[in-house]
mmCIF file of C-alpha atoms in Angstrom:
data_model
loop_
_atom_site.group_PDB
_atom_site.id
_atom_site.type_symbol
_atom_site.label_atom_id
_atom_site.label_comp_id
_atom_site.label_asym_id
_atom_site.label_seq_id
_atom_site.Cartn_x
_atom_site.Cartn_y
_atom_site.Cartn_z
ATOM 1 C CA SER V 137 0.964 11.197 14.151
ATOM 2 C CA PRO V 138 2.805 11.616 17.504
ATOM 3 C CA GLY V 139 0.979 8.580 18.871
ATOM 4 C CA LYS V 140 2.197 6.377 16.032
ATOM 5 C CA TRP V 141 5.788 7.517 16.489
ATOM 6 C CA LEU V 142 5.699 6.919 20.249
ATOM 7 C CA ASN V 143 4.333 3.455 19.578
ATOM 8 C CA TRP V 144 7.077 2.872 17.008
ATOM 9 C CA LEU V 145 9.691 3.901 19.561
ATOM 10 C CA GLY V 146 8.259 1.467 22.085
ATOM 11 C CA ASN V 147 8.272 -1.365 19.548
ATOM 12 C CA ALA V 148 11.862 -0.580 18.626
ATOM 13 C CA LEU V 149 13.023 -0.803 22.234
ATOM 14 C CA TYR V 150 10.749 -3.675 23.293
ATOM 15 C CA PRO V 151 9.836 -5.584 20.114
ATOM 16 C CA PHE V 152 8.882 -8.817 21.843
ATOM 17 C CA SER V 153 6.826 -7.464 24.742
ATOM 18 C CA GLU V 154 4.001 -9.827 25.678
ATOM 19 C CA GLU V 155 1.856 -6.771 26.336
ATOM 20 C CA ASN V 156 1.806 -5.863 22.648
ATOM 21 C CA GLN V 157 -1.633 -6.092 21.055
ATOM 22 C CA ASP V 158 -2.555 -9.242 19.136
ATOM 23 C CA GLU V 159 -1.540 -7.783 15.788
ATOM 24 C CA SER V 160 -2.612 -10.802 13.769
ATOM 25 C CA GLN V 161 -6.200 -10.707 15.036
ATOM 26 C CA LEU V 162 -6.384 -6.936 14.686
ATOM 27 C CA LEU V 163 -5.291 -7.093 11.063
ATOM 28 C CA GLN V 164 -7.661 -9.954 10.288
ATOM 29 C CA ASP V 165 -10.492 -7.845 11.746
ATOM 30 C CA TYR V 166 -9.419 -4.832 9.698
ATOM 31 C CA PHE V 167 -9.298 -6.618 6.359
ATOM 32 C CA GLN V 168 -12.522 -8.494 7.104
ATOM 33 C CA LEU V 169 -14.180 -5.125 7.674
ATOM 34 C CA GLY V 170 -12.868 -4.009 4.302
ATOM 35 C CA GLN V 171 -14.420 -7.054 2.649
ATOM 36 C CA ASP V 172 -17.686 -6.466 4.532
ATOM 37 C CA ILE V 173 -17.756 -2.935 3.106
ATOM 38 C CA VAL V 174 -17.291 -4.237 -0.442
ATOM 39 C CA ASN V 175 -20.122 -6.735 0.072
ATOM 40 C CA ALA V 176 -22.375 -4.114 1.667
ATOM 41 C CA GLN V 177 -21.763 -1.696 -1.211
ATOM 42 C CA ASN V 178 -22.669 -4.390 -3.746
ATOM 43 C CA GLU V 179 -25.857 -5.230 -1.821
ATOM 44 C CA LEU V 180 -26.782 -1.557 -1.668
ATOM 45 C CA ASN V 181 -26.233 -1.134 -5.406
ATOM 46 C CA ARG V 182 -28.557 -4.054 -6.115
ATOM 47 C CA ALA V 183 -31.166 -2.740 -3.676
ATOM 48 C CA VAL V 184 -31.132 0.723 -5.253
ATOM 49 C CA ALA V 185 -31.424 -0.763 -8.745
ATOM 50 C CA ALA V 186 -34.414 -2.806 -7.585
ATOM 51 C CA ALA V 187 -35.974 0.168 -5.743
ATOM 52 C CA SER V 188 -35.992 -1.936 -2.562
ATOM 53 C CA ASP V 189 -37.429 -0.545 0.676
ATOM 54 C CA GLN V 190 -34.322 -1.880 2.445
ATOM 55 C CA ALA V 191 -31.943 0.449 0.594
ATOM 56 C CA SER V 192 -31.971 3.096 3.334
ATOM 57 C CA GLU V 193 -31.214 0.529 6.038
ATOM 58 C CA MET V 194 -28.411 -0.940 3.926
ATOM 59 C CA GLU V 195 -26.914 2.512 3.412
ATOM 60 C CA GLN V 196 -26.883 3.105 7.175
ATOM 61 C CA ARG V 197 -25.118 -0.231 7.710
ATOM 62 C CA LEU V 198 -22.528 0.693 5.071
ATOM 63 C CA MET V 199 -21.857 4.004 6.820
ATOM 64 C CA ARG V 200 -21.372 2.218 10.165
ATOM 65 C CA LEU V 201 -18.916 -0.214 8.621
ATOM 66 C CA ARG V 202 -16.926 2.639 7.091
ATOM 67 C CA ARG V 203 -16.784 4.422 10.453
ATOM 68 C CA ASP V 204 -15.560 1.236 12.120
ATOM 69 C CA LEU V 205 -12.862 0.788 9.477
ATOM 70 C CA LYS V 206 -11.681 4.383 9.838
ATOM 71 C CA LYS V 207 -11.498 3.991 13.615
ATOM 72 C CA LEU V 208 -9.442 0.799 13.336
ATOM 73 C CA ARG V 209 -7.109 2.043 10.581
ATOM 74 C CA PRO V 210 -4.422 3.717 12.778
ATOM 75 C CA GLN V 211 -4.026 0.538 14.839
ATOM 76 C CA ALA V 212 -3.847 -1.589 11.690
ATOM 77 C CA GLU V 213 -1.154 0.706 10.262
ATOM 78 C CA GLU V 214 0.845 0.396 13.474
ATOM 79 C CA ALA V 215 0.509 -3.401 13.443
ATOM 80 C CA LEU V 216 1.818 -3.607 9.875
ATOM 81 C CA GLU V 217 4.678 -1.248 10.668
ATOM 82 C CA ALA V 218 5.672 -3.205 13.794
ATOM 83 C CA THR V 219 5.558 -6.541 11.959
ATOM 84 C CA ILE V 220 7.747 -5.393 9.070
ATOM 85 C CA THR V 221 10.132 -3.654 11.467
ATOM 86 C CA ASP V 222 10.555 -6.832 13.521
ATOM 87 C CA VAL V 223 11.349 -8.893 10.423
ATOM 88 C CA LEU V 224 13.807 -6.329 9.058
ATOM 89 C CA ARG V 225 15.581 -6.353 12.414
ATOM 90 C CA GLN V 226 15.642 -10.153 12.595
ATOM 91 C CA GLU V 227 17.023 -10.397 9.058
ATOM 92 C CA GLY V 228 19.777 -7.899 9.818
ATOM 93 C CA VAL V 229 18.884 -5.438 7.082
ATOM 94 C CA PRO V 230 21.652 -2.800 6.988
ATOM 95 C CA LEU V 231 21.367 0.795 8.107
ATOM 96 C CA ASN V 232 20.248 -0.204 11.587
ATOM 97 C CA ALA V 233 21.049 2.283 14.334
ATOM 98 C CA GLY V 234 21.051 0.128 17.445
ATOM 99 C CA PRO V 235 17.505 -1.206 17.795
ATOM 100 C CA PHE V 236 16.183 1.199 15.155
ATOM 101 C CA ILE V 237 15.514 0.572 11.471
ATOM 102 C CA PHE V 238 16.382 3.402 9.094
ATOM 103 C CA PRO V 239 14.316 4.729 7.543
ATOM 104 C CA PRO V 240 11.564 3.805 10.006
ATOM 105 C CA VAL V 241 8.675 1.832 8.507
ATOM 106 C CA ASP V 242 5.854 4.360 8.210
ATOM 107 C CA ILE V 243 2.720 3.685 6.165
ATOM 108 C CA ALA V 244 -0.722 5.152 5.662
ATOM 109 C CA MET V 245 -3.583 3.079 4.262
ATOM 110 C CA ASP V 246 -5.552 5.525 2.159
ATOM 111 C CA SER V 247 -6.958 6.179 -1.301
ATOM 112 C CA LEU V 248 -4.233 6.228 -3.919
ATOM 113 C CA PRO V 249 -3.925 8.456 -6.962
ATOM 114 C CA ARG V 250 -4.172 7.006 -10.463
ATOM 115 C CA ILE V 251 -1.151 7.173 -12.714
ATOM 116 C CA LEU V 252 -0.995 8.265 -16.348
ATOM 117 C CA VAL V 253 1.876 6.615 -18.235
ATOM 118 C CA THR V 254 2.975 7.304 -21.803
ATOM 119 C CA SER V 255 5.038 5.285 -24.265
ATOM 120 C CA PRO V 256 6.163 5.607 -27.902
ATOM 121 C CA ARG V 257 3.748 3.939 -30.294
ATOM 122 C CA ASP V 258 6.327 1.774 -32.085
ATOM 123 C CA HIS V 259 7.804 0.141 -28.967
ATOM 124 C CA ILE V 260 7.139 -0.139 -25.237
ATOM 125 C CA GLU V 261 9.150 2.364 -23.205
ATOM 126 C CA LEU V 262 8.033 4.488 -20.281
ATOM 127 C CA THR V 263 8.530 8.093 -21.336
ATOM 128 C CA ASP V 264 6.516 9.912 -18.684
ATOM 129 C CA SER V 265 4.252 9.327 -15.689
ATOM 130 C CA ILE V 266 1.842 11.739 -14.031
ATOM 131 C CA LEU V 267 -0.234 11.213 -10.890
ATOM 132 C CA LEU V 268 -3.974 11.862 -11.208
ATOM 133 C CA THR V 269 -6.781 12.301 -8.709
ATOM 134 C CA PRO V 270 -8.034 9.005 -7.192
ATOM 135 C CA ASP V 271 -11.669 9.627 -8.114
ATOM 136 C CA ILE V 272 -11.203 10.042 -11.874
ATOM 137 C CA SER V 273 -14.010 8.106 -13.561
ATOM 138 C CA ILE V 274 -13.621 5.328 -16.124
ATOM 139 C CA ALA V 275 -15.112 7.607 -18.778
ATOM 140 C CA GLU V 276 -12.657 10.391 -17.935
ATOM 141 C CA ARG V 277 -9.764 7.935 -18.048
ATOM 142 C CA ARG V 278 -10.764 6.736 -21.500
ATOM 143 C CA GLU V 279 -11.244 10.286 -22.778
ATOM 144 C CA LEU V 280 -7.799 11.317 -21.518
ATOM 145 C CA GLU V 281 -6.108 8.319 -23.126
ATOM 146 C CA GLU V 282 -7.834 8.918 -26.457
ATOM 147 C CA ARG V 283 -7.081 12.655 -26.456
ATOM 148 C CA ILE V 284 -3.374 12.112 -25.795
ATOM 149 C CA TYR V 285 -3.247 9.442 -28.515
ATOM 150 C CA ALA V 286 -4.894 11.818 -30.996
ATOM 151 C CA GLU V 287 -2.847 14.910 -30.126
ATOM 152 C CA GLU V 288 0.573 13.486 -29.233
ATOM 153 C CA ALA V 289 2.914 10.982 -30.873
ATOM 154 C CA VAL V 290 2.595 8.616 -27.906
ATOM 155 C CA SER V 291 0.277 5.997 -26.447
ATOM 156 C CA ALA V 292 -1.230 6.662 -23.030
ATOM 157 C CA LEU V 293 -2.702 4.511 -20.289
ATOM 158 C CA VAL V 294 -4.300 5.433 -16.954
ATOM 159 C CA GLU V 295 -3.668 2.712 -14.377
ATOM 160 C CA ASN V 296 -4.210 1.953 -10.706
ATOM 161 C CA ILE V 297 -1.230 1.745 -8.380
ATOM 162 C CA GLY V 298 -0.866 -0.358 -5.241
ATOM 163 C CA GLY V 299 1.355 2.034 -3.341
ATOM 164 C CA ILE V 300 3.459 5.166 -3.556
ATOM 165 C CA SER V 301 6.778 5.712 -1.771
ATOM 166 C CA THR V 302 6.040 9.057 -0.202
ATOM 167 C CA TYR V 303 6.799 9.288 3.505
ATOM 168 C CA PRO V 304 4.745 7.858 5.028
ATOM 169 C CA ALA V 305 4.283 5.457 2.126
ATOM 170 C CA ILE V 306 0.653 5.314 0.996
ATOM 171 C CA ILE V 307 -0.681 1.829 0.323
ATOM 172 C CA THR V 308 -4.004 0.180 -0.333
ATOM 173 C CA SER V 309 -4.949 -3.476 -0.319
ATOM 174 C CA GLY V 310 -7.885 -5.724 0.365
ATOM 175 C CA SER V 311 -5.853 -8.449 2.051
ATOM 176 C CA LEU V 312 -3.182 -8.925 4.701
ATOM 177 C CA LYS V 313 -0.710 -10.489 2.271
ATOM 178 C CA GLY V 314 -1.279 -7.714 -0.250
ATOM 179 C CA ALA V 315 -0.710 -5.024 2.373
ATOM 180 C CA LEU V 316 2.496 -6.682 3.619
ATOM 181 C CA LEU V 317 3.764 -7.008 0.046
ATOM 182 C CA THR V 318 3.042 -3.397 -0.898
ATOM 183 C CA ALA V 319 4.340 -1.950 2.374
ATOM 184 C CA SER V 320 7.584 -3.929 1.979
ATOM 185 C CA HIS V 321 7.940 -2.782 -1.635
ATOM 186 C CA GLU V 322 7.470 0.890 -0.780
ATOM 187 C CA TRP V 323 9.780 0.685 2.253
ATOM 188 C CA LEU V 324 12.623 -0.495 0.033
ATOM 189 C CA HIS V 325 12.059 2.461 -2.282
ATOM 190 C CA ASN V 326 12.362 4.721 0.770
ATOM 191 C CA TYR V 327 15.510 2.833 1.782
ATOM 192 C CA MET V 328 17.070 3.149 -1.694
ATOM 193 C CA PHE V 329 16.402 6.890 -1.658
ATOM 194 C CA PHE V 330 19.608 7.106 0.422
ATOM 195 C CA HIS V 331 21.657 5.043 -2.074
ATOM 196 C CA PRO V 332 22.892 5.571 -5.653
ATOM 197 C CA LEU V 333 20.389 3.079 -7.083
ATOM 198 C CA GLY V 334 17.486 5.110 -5.733
ATOM 199 C CA TRP V 335 19.062 8.444 -6.615
ATOM 200 C CA ASN V 336 19.191 7.394 -10.275
ATOM 201 C CA TYR V 337 15.634 6.036 -10.479
ATOM 202 C CA ASN V 338 14.571 8.601 -13.090
ATOM 203 C CA ARG V 339 17.800 8.609 -15.070
ATOM 204 C CA ASP V 340 16.389 6.315 -17.770
ATOM 205 C CA GLY V 341 14.031 3.411 -18.307
ATOM 206 C CA GLN V 342 16.640 0.796 -17.434
ATOM 207 C CA MET V 343 17.316 2.338 -14.032
ATOM 208 C CA SER V 344 13.589 2.571 -13.293
ATOM 209 C CA THR V 345 13.186 -1.091 -14.234
ATOM 210 C CA LEU V 346 16.164 -2.073 -12.082
ATOM 211 C CA ASN V 347 14.712 -0.209 -9.090
ATOM 212 C CA GLU V 348 11.276 -1.763 -9.514
ATOM 213 C CA THR V 349 12.636 -5.272 -10.047
ATOM 214 C CA THR V 350 14.810 -5.002 -6.933
ATOM 215 C CA ALA V 351 11.873 -3.750 -4.861
ATOM 216 C CA ALA V 352 9.572 -6.480 -6.213
ATOM 217 C CA LEU V 353 11.996 -9.317 -5.390
ATOM 218 C CA PHE V 354 12.752 -7.881 -1.958
ATOM 219 C CA ALA V 355 9.069 -7.360 -1.165
ATOM 220 C CA GLN V 356 8.123 -10.907 -2.145
ATOM 221 C CA GLU V 357 10.686 -12.356 0.252
ATOM 222 C CA LEU V 358 9.947 -9.950 3.088
ATOM 223 C CA GLU V 359 6.188 -10.405 2.731
ATOM 224 C CA ASN V 360 6.567 -14.188 3.107
ATOM 225 C CA LEU V 361 8.699 -13.761 6.226
ATOM 226 C CA ALA V 362 6.364 -11.134 7.692
ATOM 227 C CA TYR V 363 3.273 -13.251 7.053
ATOM 228 C CA THR V 364 4.824 -16.227 8.858
ATOM 229 C CA HIS V 365 6.064 -13.963 11.660
ATOM 230 C CA LEU V 366 2.578 -12.547 12.121
ATOM 231 C CA THR V 367 0.405 -15.638 11.724
ATOM 232 C CA GLY V 368 2.723 -18.585 12.310
ATOM 233 C CA GLU V 369 1.573 -19.971 8.944
ATOM 234 C CA GLU V 370 3.601 -20.577 5.831
ATOM 235 C CA PRO V 371 2.255 -18.403 2.978
ATOM 236 C CA LEU V 372 0.717 -20.079 -0.043
ATOM 237 C CA ARG V 373 3.102 -19.885 -2.963
#
């Protein structure tokens, strides 16, 4: 959104302003809300199963928590973007244009699609991958896998994904460390899009593996640095 990009511009020019929001506390609040929603949903499920009179009240509380999370999400996205940008700048990652990082760190925390992957039956090799709707049920996933196995000479598996390197990159996570890791991973994919390694991602299985391994190693290191930068604490190994 325009607001996010104006904020990004301000952070690029004045990354250490004391007027910047307490990003660590904001992100802790955001991910705590996410955990509260999980707990509230579990409580509601139990109340409905037990035909409890409190089910309606629990459902209203769950709706309020979801509204609060949605309201806080843009600020949490900005805080993650600013943190990763600061660390990239401090570490001297190439393709900087003055105070700017290219491509700019831009993420959206949202529901992710599922991915259908196929492989030959006699050995493990990624032959194809297709994105599916996020709300596909477990039963539908199993039916799709079994139908492909019966009709095609391949094995199939429907899996969750932690992020996708669109622009903005779409990520999901239930924790601060997980979000930093996934956002860092997807940013490097966006970065490599402008380099031969990224251009050749789909050339064959070896190039895909090389891309993913590079992004995984980079993200692990950057996530540790970003976590310390944000909280002042050393991450647990």
